[in-house]
Tab-separated table of C-alpha atoms in Angstrom:
chain	number	residue	atom	x	y	z
D	1	MET	CA	88.269	104.516	82.171
D	2	GLY	CA	89.336	102.206	79.407
D	3	CYS	CA	87.010	99.731	77.837
D	4	ASN	CA	89.508	97.343	76.359
D	5	VAL	CA	87.803	94.585	74.501
D	6	MET	CA	88.984	91.052	73.954
D	7	CYS	CA	86.481	89.881	71.399
D	8	GLY	CA	85.775	88.369	68.036
D	9	ILE	CA	85.581	90.454	64.876
D	10	TRP	CA	84.668	89.511	61.340
D	11	ALA	CA	83.472	90.991	58.056
D	12	PHE	CA	82.397	90.097	54.548
D	13	LEU	CA	82.720	92.127	51.371
D	14	GLY	CA	80.731	90.746	48.484
D	15	HIS	CA	77.434	89.188	47.459
D	16	ASN	CA	74.971	88.448	50.294
D	17	ALA	CA	77.311	89.861	52.966
D	18	GLY	CA	74.677	89.810	55.708
D	19	ASN	CA	74.146	86.085	55.395
D	20	TYR	CA	77.886	85.439	55.444
D	21	VAL	CA	78.560	87.369	58.653
D	22	VAL	CA	75.734	85.485	60.372
D	23	LYS	CA	77.239	82.157	59.255
D	24	LEU	CA	80.631	83.169	60.678
D	25	THR	CA	79.185	84.066	64.080
D	26	PRO	CA	79.054	80.605	65.776
D	27	TRP	CA	82.751	80.085	65.049
D	28	LEU	CA	83.781	83.255	66.882
D	29	ILE	CA	81.251	83.552	69.708
D	30	HIS	CA	83.690	81.948	72.194
D	31	ARG	CA	85.688	85.189	72.026
D	32	GLY	CA	82.784	87.331	73.247
D	33	GLN	CA	79.795	85.886	75.043
D	34	GLU	CA	78.262	89.198	76.195
D	35	GLY	CA	76.546	89.774	72.884
D	36	VAL	CA	76.773	89.954	69.098
D	37	SER	CA	76.005	92.895	66.838
D	38	PHE	CA	76.385	93.722	63.153
D	39	VAL	CA	76.621	96.822	61.011
D	40	CYS	CA	75.956	96.776	57.272
D	41	ARG	CA	76.453	99.346	54.546
D	42	VAL	CA	73.075	100.008	52.913
D	43	ASN	CA	72.530	102.716	50.277
D	44	GLY	CA	75.392	104.864	51.544
D	45	SER	CA	74.342	104.650	55.209
D	46	PHE	CA	75.000	102.253	58.075
D	47	MET	CA	72.404	99.891	59.509
D	48	LYS	CA	73.192	98.429	62.943
D	49	VAL	CA	71.275	95.189	63.547
D	50	GLY	CA	71.185	92.115	65.761
D	51	ASP	CA	70.521	89.831	62.773
D	52	ALA	CA	72.120	90.677	59.441
D	53	SER	CA	70.872	87.641	57.520
D	54	THR	CA	67.976	89.506	55.890
D	55	VAL	CA	69.877	92.741	55.180
D	56	ALA	CA	70.585	93.353	51.496
D	57	SER	CA	74.191	94.529	51.613
D	58	THR	CA	77.579	93.869	50.050
D	59	LEU	CA	79.552	94.940	53.151
D	60	CYS	CA	78.902	93.936	56.767
D	61	LEU	CA	80.933	93.860	59.989
D	62	GLY	CA	80.339	91.540	62.964
D	63	HIS	CA	81.424	91.795	66.585
D	64	ALA	CA	81.184	89.470	69.594
D	65	ARG	CA	81.960	91.336	72.774
D	66	TYR	CA	83.794	90.422	75.946
D	67	SER	CA	84.692	93.487	78.011
D	68	THR	CA	88.106	93.452	79.624
D	69	SER	CA	87.372	96.525	81.710
D	70	GLY	CA	84.806	99.297	81.774
D	71	PRO	CA	81.062	98.867	81.385
D	72	TYR	CA	80.125	95.220	81.163
D	73	GLY	CA	76.917	94.593	79.305
D	74	VAL	CA	77.095	97.845	77.317
D	75	GLU	CA	76.925	97.390	73.565
D	76	LEU	CA	79.927	99.351	72.370
D	77	GLN	CA	80.728	97.880	68.965
D	78	PRO	CA	80.397	98.082	66.034
D	79	ILE	CA	81.128	101.794	66.375
D	80	VAL	CA	79.537	104.038	63.761
D	81	LEU	CA	80.633	107.661	63.293
D	82	GLY	CA	78.446	109.579	60.881
D	83	ASN	CA	77.719	108.092	57.472
D	84	ASP	CA	81.318	107.466	56.440
D	85	PHE	CA	83.041	105.433	59.179
D	86	ALA	CA	82.385	102.207	61.106
D	87	LEU	CA	84.785	100.039	63.091
D	88	VAL	CA	85.122	96.753	64.956
D	89	PHE	CA	88.279	96.061	66.898
D	90	ASN	CA	89.814	93.346	69.061
D	91	GLY	CA	92.372	94.290	71.691
D	92	THR	CA	93.293	97.162	73.977
D	93	ILE	CA	94.731	100.582	73.223
D	94	THR	CA	97.342	100.935	75.951
D	95	ASN	CA	97.939	104.656	75.363
D	96	TYR	CA	94.314	105.644	74.769
D	97	VAL	CA	94.661	108.472	77.308
D	98	ASP	CA	97.376	110.070	75.144
D	99	LEU	CA	95.063	109.801	72.140
D	100	ILE	CA	92.281	111.567	74.058
D	101	ARG	CA	94.633	114.505	74.587
D	102	VAL	CA	95.525	114.566	70.887
D	103	LEU	CA	91.849	114.517	69.912
D	104	ARG	CA	91.007	117.321	72.323
D	105	GLY	CA	93.822	119.350	70.802
D	106	LEU	CA	92.098	118.862	67.448
D	107	GLY	CA	88.779	119.983	68.897
D	108	VAL	CA	87.277	116.481	69.046
D	109	ASP	CA	85.469	115.568	72.277
D	110	VAL	CA	85.094	111.799	72.485
D	111	GLY	CA	82.646	112.103	75.363
D	112	VAL	CA	82.847	108.664	76.967
D	113	ASN	CA	86.438	107.599	77.508
D	114	TYR	CA	86.466	103.988	76.315
D	115	ASP	CA	89.478	102.950	74.297
D	116	ALA	CA	87.462	101.459	71.418
D	117	LEU	CA	85.586	104.728	70.967
D	118	VAL	CA	88.796	106.742	71.292
D	119	LEU	CA	90.424	104.550	68.635
D	120	ALA	CA	87.476	105.018	66.281
D	121	HIS	CA	87.536	108.809	66.569
D	122	TYR	CA	91.320	108.909	66.287
D	123	MET	CA	91.450	106.679	63.217
D	124	ARG	CA	88.704	108.652	61.487
D	125	GLU	CA	90.498	111.950	62.170
D	126	LEU	CA	93.707	110.542	60.684
D	127	LEU	CA	91.891	109.384	57.557
D	128	VAL	CA	90.156	112.749	57.140
D	129	ARG	CA	93.285	114.838	57.701
D	130	LEU	CA	96.005	112.678	56.114
D	131	GLY	CA	94.238	110.435	53.630
D	132	VAL	CA	94.075	106.654	53.753
D	133	ASP	CA	97.720	105.656	53.277
D	134	ASP	CA	99.372	108.311	55.451
D	135	GLY	CA	96.566	108.035	57.997
D	136	ILE	CA	97.235	104.324	58.428
D	137	ARG	CA	100.987	104.936	58.736
D	138	GLU	CA	100.353	107.541	61.439
D	139	LEU	CA	98.052	105.086	63.228
D	140	PHE	CA	100.847	102.517	63.272
D	141	ARG	CA	103.327	105.137	64.484
D	142	THR	CA	101.277	106.579	67.336
D	143	VAL	CA	98.962	103.868	68.685
D	144	ARG	CA	100.409	101.472	71.257
D	145	GLY	CA	98.643	98.296	72.273
D	146	GLY	CA	97.157	95.144	70.864
D	147	TYR	CA	94.733	95.801	68.038
D	148	SER	CA	93.190	94.024	65.109
D	149	ILE	CA	90.843	96.380	63.262
D	150	ILE	CA	88.252	96.083	60.508
D	151	ALA	CA	86.924	99.474	59.433
D	152	ILE	CA	84.689	100.873	56.729
D	153	TRP	CA	85.799	104.271	55.444
D	154	ARG	CA	83.603	105.750	52.732
D	155	ASP	CA	83.898	103.270	49.847
D	156	SER	CA	86.850	101.351	51.333
D	157	LEU	CA	87.304	98.446	53.720
D	158	ILE	CA	90.464	98.753	55.855
D	159	VAL	CA	91.968	95.788	57.736
D	160	VAL	CA	94.763	96.483	60.257
D	161	ARG	CA	96.915	94.326	62.551
D	162	ASP	CA	99.204	95.967	65.105
D	163	PRO	CA	103.001	95.843	64.565
D	164	TRP	CA	103.560	93.469	67.497
D	165	GLY	CA	100.960	90.974	66.321
D	166	PHE	CA	99.312	90.566	69.731
D	167	ARG	CA	95.911	89.562	68.340
D	168	PRO	CA	95.030	87.183	65.497
D	169	LEU	CA	93.490	88.260	62.198
D	170	VAL	CA	92.984	86.304	58.974
D	171	ILE	CA	91.639	87.023	55.507
D	172	GLY	CA	90.184	84.670	52.923
D	173	GLY	CA	87.172	84.203	50.754
D	174	ASP	CA	85.298	82.282	48.116
D	175	GLY	CA	83.742	83.038	44.751
D	176	ASN	CA	81.252	85.444	46.326
D	177	GLY	CA	83.665	87.773	48.087
D	178	ILE	CA	86.274	88.423	50.766
D	179	ALA	CA	86.012	87.460	54.439
D	180	ILE	CA	88.035	88.690	57.409
D	181	ALA	CA	87.912	87.098	60.862
D	182	SER	CA	89.729	86.858	64.173
D	183	GLU	CA	90.405	83.146	63.722
D	184	SER	CA	91.293	80.815	60.884
D	185	ALA	CA	88.823	78.157	62.072
D	186	ALA	CA	85.915	80.458	61.199
D	187	LEU	CA	86.935	80.747	57.557
D	188	GLU	CA	87.792	77.054	57.300
D	189	ALA	CA	84.310	76.233	58.606
D	190	LEU	CA	82.862	77.990	55.557
D	191	GLY	CA	85.244	76.180	53.215
D	192	MET	CA	87.384	79.238	52.549
D	193	ALA	CA	91.099	79.365	51.861
D	194	TRP	CA	92.792	81.904	54.137
D	195	ARG	CA	96.035	83.610	55.113
D	196	GLU	CA	97.045	85.616	58.151
D	197	VAL	CA	97.273	89.378	58.072
D	198	GLU	CA	100.903	89.984	58.981
D	199	PRO	CA	101.745	92.181	61.985
D	200	GLY	CA	102.264	95.802	61.021
D	201	LYS	CA	100.262	95.449	57.804
D	202	ALA	CA	97.051	97.074	56.642
D	203	LEU	CA	94.968	95.926	53.694
D	204	VAL	CA	92.928	98.528	51.826
D	205	LEU	CA	90.068	97.265	49.658
D	206	ARG	CA	88.652	100.058	47.502
D	207	GLY	CA	85.096	100.085	46.230
D	208	SER	CA	86.551	100.230	42.723
D	209	GLY	CA	88.039	96.775	43.255
D	210	ARG	CA	91.577	98.015	43.819
D	211	GLU	CA	93.410	96.213	46.629
D	212	TYR	CA	96.770	97.086	48.196
D	213	TRP	CA	98.815	96.857	51.404
D	214	VAL	CA	100.197	99.632	53.612
D	215	ASP	CA	103.236	98.756	55.728
D	216	GLY	CA	103.821	99.876	59.300
D	217	PRO	CA	107.036	99.859	61.329
D	218	ARG	CA	108.981	96.661	61.832
D	219	VAL	CA	109.246	95.837	65.544
D	220	ARG	CA	109.922	92.676	67.508
D	221	ARG	CA	106.888	90.409	67.360
D	222	ALA	CA	104.994	89.816	70.604
D	223	TYR	CA	102.235	87.284	69.966
D	224	CYS	CA	99.962	86.918	72.999
D	225	ALA	CA	100.905	83.721	74.826
D	226	LEU	CA	97.423	83.435	76.343
D	227	GLU	CA	95.885	83.199	72.874
D	228	TYR	CA	97.699	79.866	72.487
D	229	ILE	CA	97.139	78.771	76.084
D	230	TYR	CA	93.475	79.621	76.476
D	231	PHE	CA	91.645	81.937	74.137
D	232	LEU	CA	91.865	80.594	70.592
D	233	ARG	CA	89.856	77.674	69.288
D	234	PRO	CA	92.082	74.562	69.184
D	235	ASP	CA	91.333	74.124	65.470
D	236	SER	CA	92.720	77.591	64.687
D	237	GLN	CA	96.243	78.581	63.759
D	238	PHE	CA	98.056	81.619	65.090
D	239	ASN	CA	101.198	82.892	63.376
D	240	GLY	CA	101.599	79.618	61.528
D	241	ILE	CA	101.353	77.476	64.677
D	242	SER	CA	98.551	74.993	65.337
D	243	VAL	CA	96.837	75.876	68.615
D	244	TYR	CA	95.995	72.214	69.207
D	245	GLU	CA	99.606	71.129	68.784
D	246	ALA	CA	100.857	73.962	70.996
D	247	ARG	CA	98.523	72.909	73.831
D	248	ARG	CA	99.501	69.276	73.402
D	249	ARG	CA	103.202	70.175	73.692
D	250	LEU	CA	102.471	72.278	76.789
D	251	GLY	CA	100.959	69.197	78.432
D	252	MET	CA	103.952	67.088	77.445
D	253	ALA	CA	106.261	69.691	78.990
D	254	LEU	CA	104.313	69.402	82.252
D	255	ALA	CA	104.684	65.632	82.190
D	256	ARG	CA	108.465	65.901	81.883
D	257	LYS	CA	108.515	67.893	85.139
D	258	GLU	CA	106.439	65.450	87.158
D	259	ALA	CA	108.111	64.348	90.399
D	260	VAL	CA	105.075	63.011	92.290
D	261	HIS	CA	104.631	59.254	91.857
D	262	ASP	CA	101.492	58.879	93.971
D	263	ILE	CA	98.971	59.987	91.337
D	264	ASP	CA	96.025	57.721	90.555
D	265	PHE	CA	94.614	59.642	87.619
D	266	VAL	CA	94.474	62.992	85.858
D	267	SER	CA	91.496	65.313	85.407
D	268	PRO	CA	91.308	68.479	83.290
D	269	ILE	CA	89.628	71.692	84.337
D	270	PRO	CA	87.125	72.078	81.484
D	271	GLU	CA	87.166	73.153	78.774
D	272	THR	CA	90.400	74.579	77.413
D	273	ALA	CA	92.808	72.563	79.596
D	274	ARG	CA	91.627	69.258	78.148
D	275	ILE	CA	94.237	68.955	75.384
D	276	ALA	CA	97.135	69.701	77.741
D	277	ALA	CA	95.696	67.306	80.331
D	278	GLU	CA	95.472	64.461	77.825
D	279	ALA	CA	99.101	64.955	76.782
D	280	TYR	CA	100.217	65.220	80.417
D	281	ALA	CA	98.355	62.043	81.394
D	282	SER	CA	99.873	60.172	78.468
D	283	GLY	CA	103.325	61.449	79.402
D	284	ILE	CA	103.152	60.218	83.003
D	285	GLY	CA	101.368	57.007	82.082
D	286	LYS	CA	98.204	57.653	84.089
D	287	PRO	CA	94.555	57.419	83.036
D	288	ILE	CA	92.529	60.557	82.495
D	289	HIS	CA	89.044	60.918	83.970
D	290	GLU	CA	86.632	63.832	83.677
D	291	LEU	CA	86.124	64.401	87.402
D	292	VAL	CA	85.221	68.065	87.074
D	293	VAL	CA	82.002	68.746	85.162
D	294	LYS	CA	81.199	72.220	83.893
D	295	ASN	CA	77.743	73.562	83.187
D	296	ARG	CA	78.195	73.941	79.442
D	297	TYR	CA	75.543	76.653	79.296
D	298	ALA	CA	77.380	78.885	81.761
D	299	GLY	CA	79.943	80.271	79.307
D	300	ARG	CA	83.654	80.832	79.837
D	301	GLY	CA	84.484	81.716	83.435
D	302	PHE	CA	87.508	83.947	82.856
D	303	ILE	CA	85.663	86.260	80.461
D	304	LYS	CA	82.527	86.652	82.546
D	305	PRO	CA	81.619	90.074	83.946
D	306	PRO	CA	82.872	90.447	87.553
D	307	GLY	CA	79.453	90.015	89.142
D	308	GLU	CA	79.051	86.601	87.506
D	309	ARG	CA	82.508	85.180	88.245
D	310	SER	CA	81.391	84.101	91.712
D	311	LEU	CA	78.656	81.898	90.257
D	312	ASP	CA	79.437	78.209	90.673
D	313	MET	CA	79.738	76.514	87.270
D	314	TYR	CA	81.455	73.272	88.292
D	315	GLY	CA	80.441	69.960	89.798
D	316	VAL	CA	82.567	66.910	90.660
D	317	VAL	CA	82.023	63.172	90.192
D	318	LYS	CA	82.057	62.186	93.870
D	319	SER	CA	82.089	58.420	93.395
D	320	ALA	CA	85.310	58.544	91.364
D	321	VAL	CA	87.128	60.938	93.686
D	322	ARG	CA	86.796	59.100	96.987
D	323	GLY	CA	90.186	57.900	98.251
D	324	ALA	CA	92.055	59.011	95.109
D	325	SER	CA	95.180	61.089	94.560
D	326	VAL	CA	94.260	63.382	91.673
D	327	ALA	CA	96.318	65.575	89.344
D	328	LEU	CA	94.190	68.521	88.207
D	329	VAL	CA	95.443	70.182	85.022
D	330	ASP	CA	94.513	73.790	84.273
D	331	ASP	CA	95.769	75.956	81.421
D	332	SER	CA	96.363	79.026	83.605
D	333	ILE	CA	95.607	80.500	87.008
D	334	ILE	CA	94.674	84.164	86.958
D	335	ARG	CA	92.526	85.030	89.964
D	336	GLY	CA	92.287	81.500	91.317
D	337	ASP	CA	88.478	81.676	91.434
D	338	THR	CA	87.872	78.391	89.613
D	339	LEU	CA	90.268	76.253	91.626
D	340	ARG	CA	89.177	77.822	94.905
D	341	LYS	CA	85.673	76.516	94.169
D	342	ILE	CA	86.683	73.091	92.875
D	343	LEU	CA	89.302	71.960	95.396
D	344	PRO	CA	86.994	72.104	98.456
D	345	LYS	CA	84.453	69.995	96.553
D	346	LEU	CA	87.093	67.382	95.793
D	347	ARG	CA	88.195	67.345	99.440
D	348	ALA	CA	84.600	66.999	100.598
D	349	SER	CA	84.162	64.101	98.174
D	350	GLY	CA	87.036	62.208	99.801
D	351	ALA	CA	90.055	62.997	97.603
D	352	ARG	CA	93.209	61.735	99.323
D	353	ALA	CA	95.472	64.285	97.609
D	354	ILE	CA	95.096	67.017	94.993
D	355	HIS	CA	98.063	67.991	92.822
D	356	VAL	CA	97.533	71.055	90.611
D	357	ARG	CA	99.445	71.241	87.323
D	358	VAL	CA	99.369	74.390	85.180
D	359	SER	CA	100.396	74.451	81.508
D	360	SER	CA	101.687	78.037	81.716
D	361	PRO	CA	103.859	80.147	84.050
D	362	PRO	CA	102.481	82.103	87.045
D	363	ILE	CA	100.583	85.223	85.935
D	364	ARG	CA	101.975	87.993	88.122
D	365	TYR	CA	101.496	91.200	86.115
D	366	PRO	CA	98.508	92.955	84.525
D	367	CYS	CA	97.711	92.959	80.828
D	368	PHE	CA	97.085	96.229	78.982
D	369	MET	CA	96.981	94.641	75.520
D	370	GLY	CA	93.606	92.925	75.631
D	371	MET	CA	93.190	90.387	78.443
D	372	ASP	CA	90.887	90.894	81.401
D	373	PHE	CA	93.256	91.504	84.308
D	374	PRO	CA	94.364	95.153	84.360
D	375	THR	CA	95.569	95.224	87.997
D	376	ARG	CA	98.186	93.404	90.054
D	377	ARG	CA	95.978	93.085	93.106
D	378	GLU	CA	93.527	90.728	91.392
D	379	LEU	CA	96.237	88.218	90.385
D	380	VAL	CA	96.635	85.335	92.791
D	381	ALA	CA	100.344	84.892	91.956
D	382	HIS	CA	101.303	88.552	92.312
D	383	GLY	CA	103.419	88.973	95.433
D	384	ARG	CA	103.126	85.267	96.267
D	385	SER	CA	105.627	82.455	95.887
D	386	ILE	CA	104.479	79.269	94.181
D	387	ASP	CA	104.227	77.582	97.571
D	388	GLU	CA	102.100	80.447	98.888
D	389	VAL	CA	99.784	80.086	95.888
D	390	ARG	CA	99.603	76.341	96.567
D	391	GLU	CA	98.623	77.023	100.168
D	392	TYR	CA	96.050	79.642	99.118
D	393	LEU	CA	94.432	77.162	96.723
D	394	GLY	CA	94.562	74.298	99.204
D	395	ALA	CA	96.529	71.911	96.969
D	396	ASN	CA	99.017	69.256	98.074
D	397	SER	CA	101.426	70.353	95.349
D	398	LEU	CA	101.518	72.939	92.572
D	399	VAL	CA	103.653	72.928	89.417
D	400	TYR	CA	103.792	75.578	86.696
D	401	LEU	CA	105.770	75.751	83.484
D	402	THR	CA	108.601	78.269	83.208
D	403	VAL	CA	108.645	80.952	80.499
D	404	ASP	CA	111.421	79.086	78.658
D	405	GLU	CA	109.410	75.854	78.783
D	406	LEU	CA	106.363	77.729	77.486
D	407	MET	CA	108.247	79.186	74.524
D	408	ASP	CA	109.828	75.859	73.684
D	409	ALA	CA	106.454	74.096	73.757
D	410	ILE	CA	104.609	76.694	71.682
D	411	GLY	CA	107.490	76.784	69.241
D	412	THR	CA	108.463	80.454	69.153
D	413	THR	CA	110.327	83.010	71.246
D	414	GLU	CA	108.297	85.825	69.652
D	415	LEU	CA	105.722	85.888	72.434
D	416	CYS	CA	104.393	88.583	74.716
D	417	THR	CA	105.188	87.256	78.188
D	418	ALA	CA	104.528	90.517	80.045
D	419	CYS	CA	101.907	88.936	82.314
D	420	PHE	CA	104.510	86.410	83.472
D	421	THR	CA	107.626	88.594	83.651
D	422	GLY	CA	106.529	92.236	83.845
D	423	ASN	CA	108.596	92.966	80.729
D	424	TYR	CA	106.248	94.699	78.282
D	425	PRO	CA	106.975	94.961	74.536
D	426	PHE	CA	106.922	98.758	74.851
D	427	THR	CA	107.322	101.199	77.732
D	428	VAL	CA	104.444	100.954	80.209
D	429	ASN	CA	104.095	102.726	83.542
D	430	ILE	CA	102.140	100.045	85.400
D	431	ASP	CA	100.806	102.393	88.089
D	432	ASP	CA	99.451	104.862	85.520
D	433	ALA	CA	98.047	102.119	83.302
D	434	GLU	CA	96.230	100.452	86.196
D	435	LYS	CA	94.590	103.757	87.095
D	436	ALA	CA	93.646	104.469	83.485
D	437	PHE	CA	91.946	101.096	83.058
D	438	THR	CA	90.179	100.981	86.423
D	439	GLY	CA	88.735	104.483	86.600
D	440	GLY	CA	91.371	105.803	88.989
D	441	ARG	CA	91.779	109.044	87.050
D	442	SER	CA	89.535	111.594	85.427
D	443	TRP	CA	90.723	112.684	81.985
């Protein structure tokens, strides 16, 4: 099965690299709460460690893991192949099964069929057989999916962002060296200037100090809408757009749709819906109260392994709820697990009415580019009308944004909206992809 990974990746090339990658870690851990691991280049070999701060190295990679399918809790990255190749990657390789067949034709047995491992073997084979430049071009040509990659190949550091631009990736640095990270906020936190790696571009940093770019194909951009809605830190930027401002505009768009006048106050579902909720409350002229309280030590619910998603992470302020008509604002509804736990608590606490407002469209189709919902059956909105979702959740009313409203609020039409519309940026057979990413086939 696939082991697509929505995660945080980062690297440093330069003096005291181990210390730098450790300093970057807190700013990216929200992207992968299952664990953090590092690999450093030391005397021509790789050293994989849990703490890189004491490692004497000029080149280290970091990875924070959140599995989007496959073996939760298994440390998969950084991937090290021999003494010449190491890789960290963020995303999902949609056609990883095709790449397995190619590798087998070349006599390479990957062993365990996880897409990150398949990608690592495939990329290394391309570099060995075609050289760096042509190998990268062939990677761009043949690999479909969302991928941001940082790889060490012999004496070179290679940084790659897929042609569609699904996942974020930035590069910057200071006087001591060059840093690469999933999010701009991480580099800003260390006082570094930065720029985004453009979609369909690869940066090659040679050990000799030579630096150059390799271009991939030009395709229509498809930036992941859920990065803006949920995943990114609000103090990051993605494709030149402030995540904070995008979420604020999403909340304002919700406010413009409001038709219910009997609302006493607004409450966000913590944490990532807070910005949209504040803008929504301001737009409808109602106060905002934190009625739903999350256990801040429980991590992010959506990216938890399946066995932990049923754990209750939320409490409610009963004294404030009694007799009130409440508008609950959430950034998205995927499986409906969170709201199905919270709404009964609000009812039991005496809420007169509960109106659910969502700062994104209904998620009706699976993601094969890096988010953790690879099947239709797990999505609460798949096969249900909005009113049927409302009834399932137990809300008095339910309002979503439309795809057009989402694009207008974020400020670009160059978004991947496949999870809302079923229209993928490239050809995907949904039935086959679901089986590939849920263990339904043996390859």
